[in-house]
Amino acid sequence: MKEGRKEVPRLRMATATEQWVLVEMVQAVYEAPAYHLILEGILILWIIRLLFSKTYKLQERSDLTLKEKEELIEEWQPEPLVPPVSKDHPALNYNIISGPPSHNIVVNGKKCINFASFNFLGLLDNPRVKAAALASLKKYGVGTCGPRGFYGTFDVHLDLEDRLAQFMKTEEAIIYSYGFATIASAIPAYSKRGDIVFVDRAACFAIQKGLQASRSDIKIFNHNDMADLERLLKEQEIEDQKNPRKARVTRRFIVVEGLYMNTGTICPLPELVKLKYKYKARIFLEESLSFGVLGKHGRGLTEHYGINIDDIDLISANMENSLASIGGFCCGRSFVIDHQRLSGQGYCFSASLPPLLAAAAIEGLNIMEENPGIFAELKEKCRQIHKALQGISGLKVVGESLSPAFHLQLEESTGSREKDVNLLQKIVNLCMSRGIALTQARYLDKEEKWLPPPSIRVVVTVEQTEEELEKAASTIKAVAQEVLL
Amino acid sequence: MLVAVLTYVGYGVLTLFGYLRDFLRHWRIEKCHHATEREEQKDFVSLYQDFENFYTRNLYMRIRDNWNRPICSVPGAKVDIMERQSHDYNWSFKYTGNIIKGVINMGSYNYLGFARNDGSCQEAAARVLEKYGVGVCSTRQEIGNLDKHEELEKLVADFLGVEAAMTYGMGFATIFSMNIRALVGKGCLILSDELNHASLVLGARLSGATIRIFKHNSECAIMEGSIVRLPEVIALKKKYKAYLYLDEAHSIGALGPSGRGVVDYFGLDPKDVDVMMGTFTKSFGASGGYIGGKKSSAPVPVPLKGGDHELWKKSTDVASGFRIASNNLPLCIPQELIDYLRTHSHSAVYATSLSPPVVEQIITSMKCIMGHDGTSIGKECVQQLAENTRYFRRRLKEMGFIIYGNEDSPVVPLMLYMPAKIGAFGREMLKRNIGVVVVGFPATPIIESRARFCLSAAHTKEMLDTALKEISEVGDLLQLKYSRHRLVPLLDRPFDETTYEETED
């Protein structure tokens, strides 16, 4: 011990001068406690072992002879490219519609009234829209033969973007050539790995794909439950306080839909905006169903609630519902939208929207601006049919009374999804044979994050007369009685 | 070698200036032109990282006028471009109201010349528009499956020589998030060419399978304009019992004696390719994509023995994507692929179907190419394209430019290398009434920026000659004729499959 104490001052002097003399080092080894030496010894042995075992493995891999390779290839059998699909899969045989899918539709040879296409404003066979598209066809042909960056930008596209921005009262709009790709490209353009997205449970499939492509952290809150969202936001705040450096570079987004396709309900936007400013998260609003439906002039949920549109960072919608065209658009402030022109995958790497479809959309917008009365008319019809469909034995209406696309679900499920689907299909088929075209809401069962229960989709359009609405309600009632009781 | 050094120097200078400008903007010495965040949201986490946009702000902005040029006519052989001016160095554009008419269009993917506003295709599309309208407002599985779609799918299957086909509304979306996920999942291996398009790369990444990338060609890194070596790929695929996914977005209609794509070009059996995917945007003058399905070649499965099966990649071979699975499932019967896609594909369930006039355009143009409309216009177009391609490429090589790609590919990349020349080339060509496409980083490696000419059957020899004359003039002006090897004119080169490069070093 005495020697140890003597050693310590000497060692200290050595560190002070920063010169380790060899003799002193050897002495230090002698003086070190036994367990220390043993531990070091084990470590050294372990390292040697690891070194050796690694070389051994490498040798094994590259030492397969040609004969062994051939044998491995022979033995190995691939699985079939796709699993088999049973011949009576409910989605295998599509309904064939002869002619246009307009108000009077011919499904599988039977004339029906259309209660299944999202043609809310009846623009599908509006003669003005057709004339505008025809004029564009005669001027530009059909395709654009290139993406926006390479001579695929037509003056029609620029016009449509300007008109949409004006209509929605935002600074800028950007159009995509396909509705599904719009939100699925917009989300990954802003939200990357490491960012956090709070999304509603009932978000549609396109949003789910966008979130998946973004690789961000997804936090799901219960459908339209602001308390649940606040709980998640609070939890995140606590996390942030633990690691403020990381919090400073982690972006937060809240993704909601204006009118949910899967449930027919509206998102409580005013509370959401309050949460946005309290917890500093940006809002992306998907308005595919609410654009051209809600609000006094059809501007969507922000007009419906009277919220300043600049409070929403990005509004995305597709033009395939109310505008009866193809494609989608995003609108918002230039600061936000301009970024997508270089980083929106569906914008940069895809051919642009055919000009005749853009011209049809412009004419659709014109009609919407000239007849703001159709929105109130549509709401009235929705209310009428909602009321008429209440009280059907066996079926319940899912969706708000001002939603033109709502669901009819079984009041009591049979217990098996397949049986439910078959029952509903019977109802749909009978309705079709009586002249009311309906469809079941289709989902990819295995891929949905939150699979809604099977349902019949009912869509209300301005073209449906009151008599037709009454007829539809009574047919559905009668058929439901026959099938379910 | 000198060119490479100068290119790097060029980028270095631009980067330095970029930092300087950013510094000046930060200290408000220079005016900041780009949009900024709202006042109310200034304390939110910033939406963009500063460095992400460095390239955009400082390099791209300077030459931004070469892209997104708006046109106001049919994207045919000649096009009308709207003139734009910028008074603040490309931060914003104003339209002068002038239209530059009759610009020779070497930028649109109009291989067979079907981008027209007259003729039988347009008339048929107009008839269908009158009858059906423009939109569909529903998905394929619900109530959006029109008789026109069924007709189109039968025709596509007939055209490709496969059993059945499925069509989609968007070419890009046909792969990305819509179908690779349906076919491939975790536990599978994807062997993908390093030059595959962004949509394939994204779709493959999203599927969750293991991905291995193999070199496009081991000797020289050729990009775009090169043709896949299909016979070797199919031989490999048969040997290792893999599945082949072939993306023919550009080659369908453009290659092959009857315009049926790369399979036709090599004279192979379409049944050897398991999944044939393509788009209607380029050669058919419409939009949308398709997948053609084959007879399943899976034998009766045997339970796998344990162990890791790694595939040894050959660096000299080229393919568009393989798929190998490693689980067990019972045998499947023919036409299963398309049935599976009809029931399980994302876009059939959630996305709108193709618009009827677009469908009619595809039907008419496809019938024309096949000769079913009774004329030989289709065949003539295919032949004209092949002639134009060979002529154009040969003349450019004779002039001394460095051209990449296969002799028969209608996409002709002309190397520029230096960043300053990208902007200069685009602008000079427009002054001479020729519209070209220039691409640089990040679409290509940083020192390999290029101009890409897209030939079309609609280009006449006079147009090509005019274009060649102007290209030669600009090439002399900008010193683009890098090639040390000069081709002897009118030499009849034997056809060889190797991708081509002539370099200075």
PDB file of C-alpha atoms in Angstrom, chain B residues 39-137:
ATOM      1  CA  GLU B  39     -45.687  36.568 -39.661  1.00  0.00           C
ATOM      2  CA  GLU B  40     -48.045  34.555 -37.442  1.00  0.00           C
ATOM      3  CA  GLN B  41     -46.099  31.391 -38.085  1.00  0.00           C
ATOM      4  CA  LYS B  42     -42.564  32.687 -37.742  1.00  0.00           C
ATOM      5  CA  ASP B  43     -42.049  30.718 -34.539  1.00  0.00           C
ATOM      6  CA  PHE B  44     -43.063  27.416 -36.102  1.00  0.00           C
ATOM      7  CA  VAL B  45     -40.322  24.966 -36.991  1.00  0.00           C
ATOM      8  CA  SER B  46     -39.170  26.115 -40.419  1.00  0.00           C
ATOM      9  CA  LEU B  47     -40.747  24.251 -43.292  1.00  0.00           C
ATOM     10  CA  TYR B  48     -37.616  23.914 -45.377  1.00  0.00           C
ATOM     11  CA  GLN B  49     -34.011  23.318 -44.442  1.00  0.00           C
ATOM     12  CA  ASP B  50     -31.791  26.101 -45.639  1.00  0.00           C
ATOM     13  CA  PHE B  51     -29.274  23.863 -47.277  1.00  0.00           C
ATOM     14  CA  GLU B  52     -31.884  21.840 -49.168  1.00  0.00           C
ATOM     15  CA  ASN B  53     -32.686  24.918 -51.166  1.00  0.00           C
ATOM     16  CA  PHE B  54     -29.141  26.107 -51.716  1.00  0.00           C
ATOM     17  CA  TYR B  55     -28.916  24.472 -55.100  1.00  0.00           C
ATOM     18  CA  THR B  56     -32.374  25.713 -56.083  1.00  0.00           C
ATOM     19  CA  ARG B  57     -31.735  29.281 -55.023  1.00  0.00           C
ATOM     20  CA  ASN B  58     -28.294  29.753 -56.433  1.00  0.00           C
ATOM     21  CA  LEU B  59     -27.803  27.474 -59.404  1.00  0.00           C
ATOM     22  CA  TYR B  60     -31.208  26.451 -60.694  1.00  0.00           C
ATOM     23  CA  MET B  61     -32.678  29.941 -60.507  1.00  0.00           C
ATOM     24  CA  ARG B  62     -30.063  31.379 -62.850  1.00  0.00           C
ATOM     25  CA  ILE B  63     -31.041  29.127 -65.734  1.00  0.00           C
ATOM     26  CA  ARG B  64     -34.656  28.493 -64.796  1.00  0.00           C
ATOM     27  CA  ASP B  65     -35.934  29.913 -68.074  1.00  0.00           C
ATOM     28  CA  ASN B  66     -34.887  26.727 -69.880  1.00  0.00           C
ATOM     29  CA  TRP B  67     -37.608  24.692 -68.212  1.00  0.00           C
ATOM     30  CA  ASN B  68     -41.353  24.916 -67.837  1.00  0.00           C
ATOM     31  CA  ARG B  69     -41.600  26.798 -71.124  1.00  0.00           C
ATOM     32  CA  PRO B  70     -45.321  27.261 -71.731  1.00  0.00           C
ATOM     33  CA  ILE B  71     -46.646  26.330 -75.136  1.00  0.00           C
ATOM     34  CA  CYS B  72     -49.922  27.126 -76.798  1.00  0.00           C
ATOM     35  CA  SER B  73     -50.314  24.658 -79.622  1.00  0.00           C
ATOM     36  CA  VAL B  74     -50.245  20.935 -80.303  1.00  0.00           C
ATOM     37  CA  PRO B  75     -46.951  19.434 -79.083  1.00  0.00           C
ATOM     38  CA  GLY B  76     -46.225  18.108 -82.560  1.00  0.00           C
ATOM     39  CA  ALA B  77     -43.164  18.486 -84.714  1.00  0.00           C
ATOM     40  CA  LYS B  78     -43.461  22.272 -84.559  1.00  0.00           C
ATOM     41  CA  VAL B  79     -44.795  24.110 -81.555  1.00  0.00           C
ATOM     42  CA  ASP B  80     -45.668  27.671 -80.504  1.00  0.00           C
ATOM     43  CA  ILE B  81     -43.949  28.867 -77.363  1.00  0.00           C
ATOM     44  CA  MET B  82     -45.186  31.774 -75.271  1.00  0.00           C
ATOM     45  CA  GLU B  83     -42.468  34.311 -74.834  1.00  0.00           C
ATOM     46  CA  ARG B  84     -41.534  35.224 -71.287  1.00  0.00           C
ATOM     47  CA  GLN B  85     -39.263  37.859 -69.883  1.00  0.00           C
ATOM     48  CA  SER B  86     -37.702  38.274 -66.502  1.00  0.00           C
ATOM     49  CA  HIS B  87     -36.550  41.569 -65.079  1.00  0.00           C
ATOM     50  CA  ASP B  88     -35.257  40.149 -61.845  1.00  0.00           C
ATOM     51  CA  TYR B  89     -32.950  37.380 -63.012  1.00  0.00           C
ATOM     52  CA  ASN B  90     -35.547  34.633 -63.308  1.00  0.00           C
ATOM     53  CA  TRP B  91     -37.178  35.047 -59.920  1.00  0.00           C
ATOM     54  CA  SER B  92     -40.411  35.953 -61.669  1.00  0.00           C
ATOM     55  CA  PHE B  93     -41.583  35.857 -65.260  1.00  0.00           C
ATOM     56  CA  LYS B  94     -43.843  38.126 -67.244  1.00  0.00           C
ATOM     57  CA  TYR B  95     -45.502  37.112 -70.469  1.00  0.00           C
ATOM     58  CA  THR B  96     -44.813  39.630 -73.193  1.00  0.00           C
ATOM     59  CA  GLY B  97     -47.817  38.475 -75.179  1.00  0.00           C
ATOM     60  CA  ASN B  98     -45.678  37.431 -78.119  1.00  0.00           C
ATOM     61  CA  ILE B  99     -45.763  33.893 -79.327  1.00  0.00           C
ATOM     62  CA  ILE B 100     -42.702  32.339 -80.905  1.00  0.00           C
ATOM     63  CA  LYS B 101     -44.284  30.386 -83.701  1.00  0.00           C
ATOM     64  CA  GLY B 102     -43.027  27.334 -85.508  1.00  0.00           C
ATOM     65  CA  VAL B 103     -40.327  26.261 -83.075  1.00  0.00           C
ATOM     66  CA  ILE B 104     -39.011  22.852 -84.049  1.00  0.00           C
ATOM     67  CA  ASN B 105     -39.961  20.662 -81.138  1.00  0.00           C
ATOM     68  CA  MET B 106     -37.178  18.353 -80.027  1.00  0.00           C
ATOM     69  CA  GLY B 107     -38.363  18.097 -76.475  1.00  0.00           C
ATOM     70  CA  SER B 108     -41.778  16.411 -76.465  1.00  0.00           C
ATOM     71  CA  TYR B 109     -42.082  12.647 -76.249  1.00  0.00           C
ATOM     72  CA  ASN B 110     -44.025  12.371 -79.455  1.00  0.00           C
ATOM     73  CA  TYR B 111     -42.256   9.395 -81.007  1.00  0.00           C
ATOM     74  CA  LEU B 112     -44.828   8.272 -83.542  1.00  0.00           C
ATOM     75  CA  GLY B 113     -46.312  11.666 -84.219  1.00  0.00           C
ATOM     76  CA  PHE B 114     -49.760  10.968 -82.762  1.00  0.00           C
ATOM     77  CA  ALA B 115     -49.877  14.322 -81.000  1.00  0.00           C
ATOM     78  CA  ARG B 116     -52.128  15.991 -83.538  1.00  0.00           C
ATOM     79  CA  ASN B 117     -55.255  18.040 -83.509  1.00  0.00           C
ATOM     80  CA  ASP B 118     -56.623  16.598 -86.745  1.00  0.00           C
ATOM     81  CA  GLY B 119     -56.937  13.191 -88.293  1.00  0.00           C
ATOM     82  CA  SER B 120     -58.817  10.039 -87.439  1.00  0.00           C
ATOM     83  CA  CYS B 121     -57.653   9.858 -83.816  1.00  0.00           C
ATOM     84  CA  GLN B 122     -58.863  13.319 -83.004  1.00  0.00           C
ATOM     85  CA  GLU B 123     -62.189  12.773 -84.762  1.00  0.00           C
ATOM     86  CA  ALA B 124     -62.838   9.554 -82.902  1.00  0.00           C
ATOM     87  CA  ALA B 125     -61.903  11.184 -79.581  1.00  0.00           C
ATOM     88  CA  ALA B 126     -64.266  14.066 -80.369  1.00  0.00           C
ATOM     89  CA  ARG B 127     -67.138  11.655 -81.055  1.00  0.00           C
ATOM     90  CA  VAL B 128     -66.552   9.877 -77.778  1.00  0.00           C
ATOM     91  CA  LEU B 129     -66.309  13.186 -75.929  1.00  0.00           C
ATOM     92  CA  GLU B 130     -69.714  14.226 -77.240  1.00  0.00           C
ATOM     93  CA  LYS B 131     -71.243  10.960 -76.159  1.00  0.00           C
ATOM     94  CA  TYR B 132     -69.494  10.204 -72.872  1.00  0.00           C
ATOM     95  CA  GLY B 133     -68.301  13.513 -71.520  1.00  0.00           C
ATOM     96  CA  VAL B 134     -64.924  14.048 -69.983  1.00  0.00           C
ATOM     97  CA  GLY B 135     -64.969  12.712 -66.439  1.00  0.00           C
ATOM     98  CA  VAL B 136     -65.859   9.396 -64.864  1.00  0.00           C
ATOM     99  CA  CYS B 137     -66.409  10.340 -61.200  1.00  0.00           C
TER     100      CYS B 137
END
